[in-house]
Amino acid sequence: MDFPYMLKVFPEIGKYVPVTLLMAVAAMMLAIIVAAVLSVGQHHKSSRWLVDFYVLIFRGFPTLVIFFVGYYGLPQLLHSRSLVPASIAATVCLALKEGAYLVEIFRSGIVSVAKSQLETGLALGMSKSLVYRKIIIPQAIRIIIPPLAIPLSAY
């Protein structure tokens, strides 16, 4: 290892740490939104296949391939130039990739809540969406929060 070179380059790399952290936080926030929307779609029979296909694609392909397709491939398919800056394209691609992992985390958190909770809420006359909002989601959040840091380590 060339330690003098590393010491020379380290301050240069350090200038980009805030940009990297901003991209990571923005990607995580976008991924949570994507995963929340998709996990709702995963509980409907008509859209389950679309969510499963999304998860299959974005969990199956390497992150670098998704970056290249997102930045270079989509403008080629649309016969246009890429008008999106590379940092924004990378943040969106990372959010889509991370969202695929979070969909499974959200699904497992919701499934971990006993089915009797839903049945009890429905028996009390609550609507299904109200049961999810007031009973199921609050219980699932304590299961969902701990593994939220794991998708970041997958990159």
N, C-alpha and C. Protein backbone atom coordinates (compact mmCIF):
# COMPACT_ATOMS: atom_id res chain seq x y z
N MET A 1 0.83 -1.18 0.00
CA MET A 1 0.00 0.00 0.00
C MET A 1 0.88 1.24 0.00
N ASP A 2 0.44 2.22 -0.72
CA ASP A 2 1.18 3.48 -0.83
C ASP A 2 0.59 4.51 0.14
N PHE A 3 1.10 4.50 1.38
CA PHE A 3 0.55 5.37 2.41
C PHE A 3 0.76 6.86 2.12
N PRO A 4 1.91 7.28 1.58
CA PRO A 4 2.02 8.72 1.26
C PRO A 4 0.96 9.17 0.24
N TYR A 5 0.68 8.34 -0.74
CA TYR A 5 -0.36 8.68 -1.71
C TYR A 5 -1.74 8.75 -1.05
N MET A 6 -2.00 7.79 -0.16
CA MET A 6 -3.28 7.79 0.54
C MET A 6 -3.45 9.05 1.40
N LEU A 7 -2.38 9.46 2.06
CA LEU A 7 -2.45 10.67 2.88
C LEU A 7 -2.64 11.92 2.02
N LYS A 8 -2.11 11.88 0.80
CA LYS A 8 -2.26 13.02 -0.11
C LYS A 8 -3.69 13.09 -0.67
N VAL A 9 -4.29 11.95 -0.94
CA VAL A 9 -5.60 11.91 -1.58
C VAL A 9 -6.73 12.02 -0.56
N PHE A 10 -6.51 11.64 0.68
CA PHE A 10 -7.55 11.61 1.69
C PHE A 10 -8.28 12.95 1.85
N PRO A 11 -7.58 14.09 1.94
CA PRO A 11 -8.32 15.37 2.05
C PRO A 11 -9.18 15.65 0.82
N GLU A 12 -8.74 15.23 -0.34
CA GLU A 12 -9.53 15.42 -1.56
C GLU A 12 -10.82 14.60 -1.51
N ILE A 13 -10.71 13.39 -1.03
CA ILE A 13 -11.90 12.53 -0.90
C ILE A 13 -12.82 13.08 0.19
N GLY A 14 -12.26 13.61 1.24
CA GLY A 14 -13.04 14.14 2.36
C GLY A 14 -13.98 15.25 1.96
N LYS A 15 -13.67 15.98 0.89
CA LYS A 15 -14.54 17.05 0.43
C LYS A 15 -15.89 16.53 -0.07
N TYR A 16 -15.93 15.28 -0.48
CA TYR A 16 -17.14 14.71 -1.06
C TYR A 16 -17.97 13.90 -0.06
N VAL A 17 -17.55 13.83 1.17
CA VAL A 17 -18.31 13.09 2.18
C VAL A 17 -19.69 13.69 2.41
N PRO A 18 -19.83 15.03 2.51
CA PRO A 18 -21.19 15.57 2.70
C PRO A 18 -22.13 15.25 1.53
N VAL A 19 -21.61 15.25 0.31
CA VAL A 19 -22.44 14.92 -0.86
C VAL A 19 -22.88 13.46 -0.78
N THR A 20 -21.97 12.59 -0.39
CA THR A 20 -22.28 11.17 -0.28
C THR A 20 -23.34 10.93 0.79
N LEU A 21 -23.19 11.59 1.94
CA LEU A 21 -24.17 11.44 3.01
C LEU A 21 -25.54 11.99 2.60
N LEU A 22 -25.54 13.12 1.90
CA LEU A 22 -26.80 13.68 1.42
C LEU A 22 -27.49 12.73 0.45
N MET A 23 -26.72 12.15 -0.46
CA MET A 23 -27.29 11.19 -1.41
C MET A 23 -27.83 9.96 -0.69
N ALA A 24 -27.11 9.49 0.32
CA ALA A 24 -27.56 8.29 1.05
C ALA A 24 -28.84 8.57 1.82
N VAL A 25 -28.93 9.71 2.48
CA VAL A 25 -30.13 10.05 3.25
C VAL A 25 -31.31 10.27 2.30
N ALA A 26 -31.08 10.97 1.19
CA ALA A 26 -32.16 11.20 0.22
C ALA A 26 -32.64 9.89 -0.38
N ALA A 27 -31.69 9.00 -0.69
CA ALA A 27 -32.07 7.70 -1.26
C ALA A 27 -32.87 6.88 -0.25
N MET A 28 -32.51 6.95 1.01
CA MET A 28 -33.25 6.20 2.02
C MET A 28 -34.66 6.74 2.19
N MET A 29 -34.81 8.07 2.18
CA MET A 29 -36.15 8.66 2.30
C MET A 29 -37.01 8.29 1.09
N LEU A 30 -36.45 8.39 -0.10
CA LEU A 30 -37.19 8.00 -1.30
C LEU A 30 -37.53 6.51 -1.28
N ALA A 31 -36.60 5.69 -0.81
CA ALA A 31 -36.83 4.25 -0.76
C ALA A 31 -37.94 3.89 0.21
N ILE A 32 -38.03 4.59 1.32
CA ILE A 32 -39.11 4.34 2.27
C ILE A 32 -40.45 4.67 1.64
N ILE A 33 -40.52 5.76 0.88
CA ILE A 33 -41.77 6.13 0.20
C ILE A 33 -42.13 5.09 -0.85
N VAL A 34 -41.14 4.69 -1.66
CA VAL A 34 -41.37 3.68 -2.70
C VAL A 34 -41.84 2.37 -2.06
N ALA A 35 -41.17 1.96 -1.00
CA ALA A 35 -41.52 0.69 -0.36
C ALA A 35 -42.89 0.74 0.30
N ALA A 36 -43.24 1.89 0.87
CA ALA A 36 -44.56 2.00 1.49
C ALA A 36 -45.67 1.87 0.44
N VAL A 37 -45.47 2.53 -0.69
CA VAL A 37 -46.47 2.45 -1.77
C VAL A 37 -46.54 1.03 -2.31
N LEU A 38 -45.38 0.42 -2.54
CA LEU A 38 -45.36 -0.92 -3.12
C LEU A 38 -45.87 -1.98 -2.14
N SER A 39 -45.64 -1.79 -0.85
CA SER A 39 -46.13 -2.79 0.10
C SER A 39 -47.65 -2.72 0.22
N VAL A 40 -48.24 -1.56 -0.03
CA VAL A 40 -49.70 -1.49 -0.10
C VAL A 40 -50.18 -2.25 -1.34
N GLY A 41 -49.47 -2.05 -2.46
CA GLY A 41 -49.81 -2.75 -3.68
C GLY A 41 -49.60 -4.25 -3.59
N GLN A 42 -48.71 -4.66 -2.73
CA GLN A 42 -48.43 -6.08 -2.58
C GLN A 42 -49.58 -6.82 -1.89
N HIS A 43 -50.43 -6.10 -1.19
CA HIS A 43 -51.55 -6.74 -0.49
C HIS A 43 -52.82 -6.77 -1.34
N HIS A 44 -52.74 -6.30 -2.58
CA HIS A 44 -53.87 -6.39 -3.50
C HIS A 44 -53.54 -7.43 -4.57
N LYS A 45 -54.46 -8.31 -4.83
CA LYS A 45 -54.20 -9.40 -5.77
C LYS A 45 -53.91 -8.90 -7.18
N SER A 46 -54.54 -7.79 -7.57
CA SER A 46 -54.38 -7.31 -8.94
C SER A 46 -53.00 -6.73 -9.20
N SER A 47 -52.35 -6.17 -8.20
CA SER A 47 -51.04 -5.55 -8.42
C SER A 47 -49.88 -6.32 -7.80
N ARG A 48 -50.15 -7.46 -7.19
CA ARG A 48 -49.09 -8.23 -6.53
C ARG A 48 -48.02 -8.68 -7.52
N TRP A 49 -48.43 -9.09 -8.72
CA TRP A 49 -47.45 -9.57 -9.71
C TRP A 49 -46.51 -8.44 -10.14
N LEU A 50 -47.02 -7.20 -10.20
CA LEU A 50 -46.18 -6.07 -10.59
C LEU A 50 -45.14 -5.77 -9.52
N VAL A 51 -45.56 -5.82 -8.25
CA VAL A 51 -44.62 -5.59 -7.15
C VAL A 51 -43.59 -6.71 -7.09
N ASP A 52 -44.03 -7.95 -7.29
CA ASP A 52 -43.09 -9.07 -7.28
C ASP A 52 -42.08 -8.95 -8.43
N PHE A 53 -42.53 -8.49 -9.58
CA PHE A 53 -41.62 -8.29 -10.72
C PHE A 53 -40.61 -7.18 -10.41
N TYR A 54 -41.07 -6.09 -9.81
CA TYR A 54 -40.18 -4.99 -9.41
C TYR A 54 -39.11 -5.48 -8.44
N VAL A 55 -39.54 -6.23 -7.43
CA VAL A 55 -38.59 -6.75 -6.44
C VAL A 55 -37.61 -7.71 -7.09
N LEU A 56 -38.09 -8.55 -7.99
CA LEU A 56 -37.23 -9.49 -8.69
C LEU A 56 -36.15 -8.77 -9.50
N ILE A 57 -36.55 -7.74 -10.22
CA ILE A 57 -35.60 -7.01 -11.07
C ILE A 57 -34.60 -6.23 -10.22
N PHE A 58 -35.08 -5.44 -9.30
CA PHE A 58 -34.17 -4.55 -8.57
C PHE A 58 -33.36 -5.26 -7.49
N ARG A 59 -33.80 -6.40 -7.00
CA ARG A 59 -32.95 -7.16 -6.09
C ARG A 59 -32.03 -8.09 -6.85
N GLY A 60 -32.41 -8.45 -8.08
CA GLY A 60 -31.63 -9.42 -8.84
C GLY A 60 -30.44 -8.83 -9.57
N PHE A 61 -30.57 -7.59 -10.04
CA PHE A 61 -29.48 -6.99 -10.80
C PHE A 61 -28.51 -6.28 -9.86
N PRO A 62 -27.22 -6.32 -10.20
CA PRO A 62 -26.24 -5.59 -9.39
C PRO A 62 -26.51 -4.08 -9.44
N THR A 63 -26.11 -3.39 -8.39
CA THR A 63 -26.35 -1.96 -8.28
C THR A 63 -25.69 -1.19 -9.41
N LEU A 64 -24.49 -1.58 -9.79
CA LEU A 64 -23.78 -0.88 -10.86
C LEU A 64 -24.53 -1.00 -12.19
N VAL A 65 -25.13 -2.14 -12.45
CA VAL A 65 -25.92 -2.32 -13.67
C VAL A 65 -27.12 -1.39 -13.65
N ILE A 66 -27.77 -1.26 -12.50
CA ILE A 66 -28.92 -0.37 -12.38
C ILE A 66 -28.48 1.08 -12.61
N PHE A 67 -27.32 1.45 -12.08
CA PHE A 67 -26.79 2.80 -12.32
C PHE A 67 -26.57 3.06 -13.80
N PHE A 68 -25.93 2.11 -14.49
CA PHE A 68 -25.65 2.30 -15.91
C PHE A 68 -26.94 2.34 -16.73
N VAL A 69 -27.87 1.47 -16.43
CA VAL A 69 -29.14 1.46 -17.18
C VAL A 69 -29.91 2.75 -16.90
N GLY A 70 -29.91 3.19 -15.66
CA GLY A 70 -30.65 4.40 -15.30
C GLY A 70 -30.06 5.65 -15.91
N TYR A 71 -28.75 5.72 -16.00
CA TYR A 71 -28.11 6.95 -16.49
C TYR A 71 -27.88 6.92 -18.00
N TYR A 72 -27.45 5.78 -18.52
CA TYR A 72 -27.14 5.70 -19.95
C TYR A 72 -28.22 5.00 -20.76
N GLY A 73 -28.85 3.98 -20.21
CA GLY A 73 -29.79 3.16 -20.97
C GLY A 73 -31.12 3.82 -21.24
N LEU A 74 -31.71 4.44 -20.22
CA LEU A 74 -33.03 5.06 -20.41
C LEU A 74 -33.01 6.20 -21.42
N PRO A 75 -32.01 7.09 -21.40
CA PRO A 75 -31.98 8.11 -22.46
C PRO A 75 -31.83 7.51 -23.87
N GLN A 76 -31.13 6.39 -23.98
CA GLN A 76 -31.01 5.73 -25.28
C GLN A 76 -32.36 5.17 -25.73
N LEU A 77 -33.11 4.58 -24.80
CA LEU A 77 -34.42 4.04 -25.14
C LEU A 77 -35.40 5.14 -25.52
N LEU A 78 -35.27 6.30 -24.87
CA LEU A 78 -36.18 7.41 -25.13
C LEU A 78 -35.69 8.32 -26.25
N HIS A 79 -34.56 7.95 -26.85
CA HIS A 79 -33.95 8.73 -27.94
C HIS A 79 -33.76 10.19 -27.55
N SER A 80 -33.19 10.39 -26.38
CA SER A 80 -32.93 11.74 -25.91
C SER A 80 -31.61 11.76 -25.15
N ARG A 81 -31.16 12.95 -24.87
CA ARG A 81 -29.96 13.09 -24.04
C ARG A 81 -30.37 13.05 -22.58
N SER A 82 -29.43 12.68 -21.75
CA SER A 82 -29.70 12.65 -20.33
C SER A 82 -29.66 14.07 -19.78
N LEU A 83 -30.80 14.57 -19.35
CA LEU A 83 -30.88 15.92 -18.80
C LEU A 83 -30.76 15.91 -17.28
N VAL A 84 -30.69 14.73 -16.72
CA VAL A 84 -30.62 14.58 -15.27
C VAL A 84 -29.15 14.52 -14.85
N PRO A 85 -28.76 15.31 -13.85
CA PRO A 85 -27.38 15.21 -13.36
C PRO A 85 -27.08 13.81 -12.81
N ALA A 86 -25.84 13.43 -12.87
CA ALA A 86 -25.44 12.08 -12.45
C ALA A 86 -25.74 11.82 -10.98
N SER A 87 -25.60 12.82 -10.13
CA SER A 87 -25.85 12.60 -8.70
C SER A 87 -27.33 12.33 -8.44
N ILE A 88 -28.20 13.00 -9.16
CA ILE A 88 -29.64 12.76 -8.97
C ILE A 88 -30.02 11.40 -9.54
N ALA A 89 -29.47 11.06 -10.70
CA ALA A 89 -29.75 9.74 -11.29
C ALA A 89 -29.26 8.63 -10.36
N ALA A 90 -28.09 8.81 -9.77
CA ALA A 90 -27.55 7.80 -8.85
C ALA A 90 -28.41 7.69 -7.60
N THR A 91 -28.88 8.82 -7.08
CA THR A 91 -29.73 8.81 -5.89
C THR A 91 -31.05 8.09 -6.17
N VAL A 92 -31.66 8.36 -7.32
CA VAL A 92 -32.92 7.71 -7.67
C VAL A 92 -32.71 6.20 -7.89
N CYS A 93 -31.64 5.84 -8.60
CA CYS A 93 -31.36 4.42 -8.82
C CYS A 93 -31.10 3.69 -7.51
N LEU A 94 -30.36 4.33 -6.63
CA LEU A 94 -30.10 3.73 -5.32
C LEU A 94 -31.39 3.61 -4.51
N ALA A 95 -32.27 4.61 -4.61
CA ALA A 95 -33.55 4.54 -3.90
C ALA A 95 -34.42 3.41 -4.45
N LEU A 96 -34.43 3.22 -5.76
CA LEU A 96 -35.22 2.13 -6.34
C LEU A 96 -34.68 0.77 -5.92
N LYS A 97 -33.35 0.65 -5.90
CA LYS A 97 -32.73 -0.61 -5.47
C LYS A 97 -33.03 -0.87 -3.99
N GLU A 98 -32.86 0.16 -3.18
CA GLU A 98 -33.09 0.02 -1.75
C GLU A 98 -34.57 -0.22 -1.45
N GLY A 99 -35.44 0.39 -2.25
CA GLY A 99 -36.88 0.20 -2.07
C GLY A 99 -37.30 -1.24 -2.25
N ALA A 100 -36.61 -1.96 -3.15
CA ALA A 100 -36.93 -3.37 -3.36
C ALA A 100 -36.63 -4.19 -2.10
N TYR A 101 -35.56 -3.85 -1.41
CA TYR A 101 -35.25 -4.54 -0.17
C TYR A 101 -36.24 -4.15 0.93
N LEU A 102 -36.60 -2.88 0.96
CA LEU A 102 -37.50 -2.41 2.01
C LEU A 102 -38.91 -2.95 1.85
N VAL A 103 -39.34 -3.22 0.62
CA VAL A 103 -40.66 -3.83 0.41
C VAL A 103 -40.74 -5.15 1.17
N GLU A 104 -39.70 -5.94 1.07
CA GLU A 104 -39.69 -7.23 1.77
C GLU A 104 -39.64 -7.05 3.28
N ILE A 105 -38.92 -6.04 3.74
CA ILE A 105 -38.87 -5.77 5.18
C ILE A 105 -40.24 -5.33 5.68
N PHE A 106 -40.90 -4.44 4.93
CA PHE A 106 -42.23 -3.99 5.32
C PHE A 106 -43.22 -5.14 5.29
N ARG A 107 -43.13 -5.98 4.26
CA ARG A 107 -44.04 -7.12 4.15
C ARG A 107 -43.87 -8.05 5.33
N SER A 108 -42.63 -8.34 5.69
CA SER A 108 -42.40 -9.25 6.81
C SER A 108 -42.87 -8.65 8.13
N GLY A 109 -42.75 -7.34 8.28
CA GLY A 109 -43.25 -6.69 9.49
C GLY A 109 -44.75 -6.76 9.60
N ILE A 110 -45.44 -6.55 8.48
CA ILE A 110 -46.90 -6.61 8.49
C ILE A 110 -47.39 -8.04 8.70
N VAL A 111 -46.72 -9.00 8.06
CA VAL A 111 -47.12 -10.40 8.20
C VAL A 111 -46.85 -10.91 9.62
N SER A 112 -45.89 -10.31 10.32
CA SER A 112 -45.56 -10.77 11.67
C SER A 112 -46.66 -10.46 12.69
N VAL A 113 -47.51 -9.50 12.37
CA VAL A 113 -48.62 -9.19 13.27
C VAL A 113 -49.67 -10.29 13.11
N ALA A 114 -50.17 -10.78 14.21
CA ALA A 114 -51.13 -11.89 14.18
C ALA A 114 -52.37 -11.52 13.38
N LYS A 115 -52.84 -12.47 12.59
CA LYS A 115 -54.04 -12.27 11.77
C LYS A 115 -55.27 -11.99 12.65
N SER A 116 -55.24 -12.45 13.88
CA SER A 116 -56.37 -12.22 14.78
C SER A 116 -56.54 -10.73 15.08
N GLN A 117 -55.47 -9.94 14.96
CA GLN A 117 -55.58 -8.49 15.16
C GLN A 117 -56.48 -7.88 14.11
N LEU A 118 -56.29 -8.29 12.85
CA LEU A 118 -57.15 -7.82 11.76
C LEU A 118 -58.58 -8.28 11.96
N GLU A 119 -58.74 -9.54 12.30
CA GLU A 119 -60.09 -10.09 12.50
C GLU A 119 -60.82 -9.39 13.64
N THR A 120 -60.09 -9.07 14.71
CA THR A 120 -60.70 -8.40 15.84
C THR A 120 -61.15 -6.99 15.46
N GLY A 121 -60.31 -6.27 14.75
CA GLY A 121 -60.68 -4.93 14.31
C GLY A 121 -61.88 -4.94 13.39
N LEU A 122 -61.92 -5.91 12.47
CA LEU A 122 -63.08 -6.02 11.58
C LEU A 122 -64.34 -6.40 12.36
N ALA A 123 -64.18 -7.23 13.36
CA ALA A 123 -65.33 -7.64 14.18
C ALA A 123 -65.88 -6.46 14.98
N LEU A 124 -65.02 -5.50 15.31
CA LEU A 124 -65.46 -4.32 16.05
C LEU A 124 -66.12 -3.29 15.14
N GLY A 125 -66.17 -3.57 13.84
CA GLY A 125 -66.83 -2.67 12.90
C GLY A 125 -65.90 -1.66 12.25
N MET A 126 -64.61 -1.82 12.43
CA MET A 126 -63.66 -0.90 11.80
C MET A 126 -63.45 -1.31 10.34
N SER A 127 -63.14 -0.32 9.50
CA SER A 127 -62.82 -0.65 8.11
C SER A 127 -61.43 -1.26 8.06
N LYS A 128 -61.14 -1.95 6.96
CA LYS A 128 -59.85 -2.63 6.83
C LYS A 128 -58.70 -1.63 6.85
N SER A 129 -58.88 -0.48 6.18
CA SER A 129 -57.80 0.52 6.17
C SER A 129 -57.60 1.11 7.56
N LEU A 130 -58.68 1.29 8.32
CA LEU A 130 -58.55 1.81 9.68
C LEU A 130 -57.85 0.80 10.59
N VAL A 131 -58.15 -0.48 10.41
CA VAL A 131 -57.49 -1.52 11.20
C VAL A 131 -55.99 -1.50 10.92
N TYR A 132 -55.62 -1.37 9.64
CA TYR A 132 -54.20 -1.32 9.31
C TYR A 132 -53.55 -0.08 9.91
N ARG A 133 -54.22 1.07 9.79
CA ARG A 133 -53.64 2.32 10.29
C ARG A 133 -53.51 2.35 11.80
N LYS A 134 -54.51 1.88 12.49
CA LYS A 134 -54.54 2.02 13.96
C LYS A 134 -54.02 0.81 14.73
N ILE A 135 -54.06 -0.37 14.13
CA ILE A 135 -53.69 -1.58 14.88
C ILE A 135 -52.47 -2.27 14.29
N ILE A 136 -52.52 -2.60 13.00
CA ILE A 136 -51.48 -3.45 12.40
C ILE A 136 -50.16 -2.69 12.20
N ILE A 137 -50.22 -1.51 11.56
CA ILE A 137 -48.99 -0.76 11.26
C ILE A 137 -48.23 -0.38 12.53
N PRO A 138 -48.89 0.15 13.58
CA PRO A 138 -48.12 0.46 14.79
C PRO A 138 -47.40 -0.75 15.39
N GLN A 139 -48.02 -1.92 15.31
CA GLN A 139 -47.35 -3.12 15.83
C GLN A 139 -46.24 -3.57 14.90
N ALA A 140 -46.43 -3.37 13.60
CA ALA A 140 -45.41 -3.81 12.63
C ALA A 140 -44.19 -2.90 12.66
N ILE A 141 -44.35 -1.65 13.04
CA ILE A 141 -43.23 -0.71 13.02
C ILE A 141 -42.11 -1.17 13.94
N ARG A 142 -42.43 -1.74 15.07
CA ARG A 142 -41.36 -2.20 15.97
C ARG A 142 -40.60 -3.38 15.38
N ILE A 143 -41.20 -4.10 14.46
CA ILE A 143 -40.51 -5.19 13.76
C ILE A 143 -39.72 -4.63 12.58
N ILE A 144 -40.22 -3.58 11.96
CA ILE A 144 -39.63 -3.02 10.75
C ILE A 144 -38.39 -2.19 11.05
N ILE A 145 -38.37 -1.44 12.11
CA ILE A 145 -37.29 -0.47 12.36
C ILE A 145 -35.90 -1.11 12.47
N PRO A 146 -35.68 -2.18 13.22
CA PRO A 146 -34.31 -2.69 13.34
C PRO A 146 -33.63 -3.07 12.02
N PRO A 147 -34.30 -3.75 11.09
CA PRO A 147 -33.57 -4.12 9.87
C PRO A 147 -33.47 -3.00 8.82
N LEU A 148 -33.94 -1.79 9.12
CA LEU A 148 -33.86 -0.73 8.12
C LEU A 148 -32.42 -0.38 7.75
N ALA A 149 -31.46 -0.62 8.61
CA ALA A 149 -30.07 -0.30 8.29
C ALA A 149 -29.40 -1.36 7.44
N ILE A 150 -29.97 -2.56 7.35
CA ILE A 150 -29.35 -3.66 6.62
C ILE A 150 -29.24 -3.39 5.12
N PRO A 151 -30.25 -2.83 4.42
CA PRO A 151 -30.09 -2.63 2.98
C PRO A 151 -28.91 -1.74 2.62
N LEU A 152 -28.55 -0.79 3.49
CA LEU A 152 -27.40 0.05 3.18
C LEU A 152 -26.11 -0.75 3.16
N SER A 153 -26.02 -1.80 3.97
CA SER A 153 -24.81 -2.59 3.98
C SER A 153 -24.73 -3.55 2.81
N ALA A 154 -25.83 -3.69 2.06
CA ALA A 154 -25.83 -4.61 0.91
C ALA A 154 -25.07 -4.02 -0.28
N TYR A 155 -24.73 -2.74 -0.22
CA TYR A 155 -24.05 -2.12 -1.33
C TYR A 155 -22.57 -2.12 -1.06
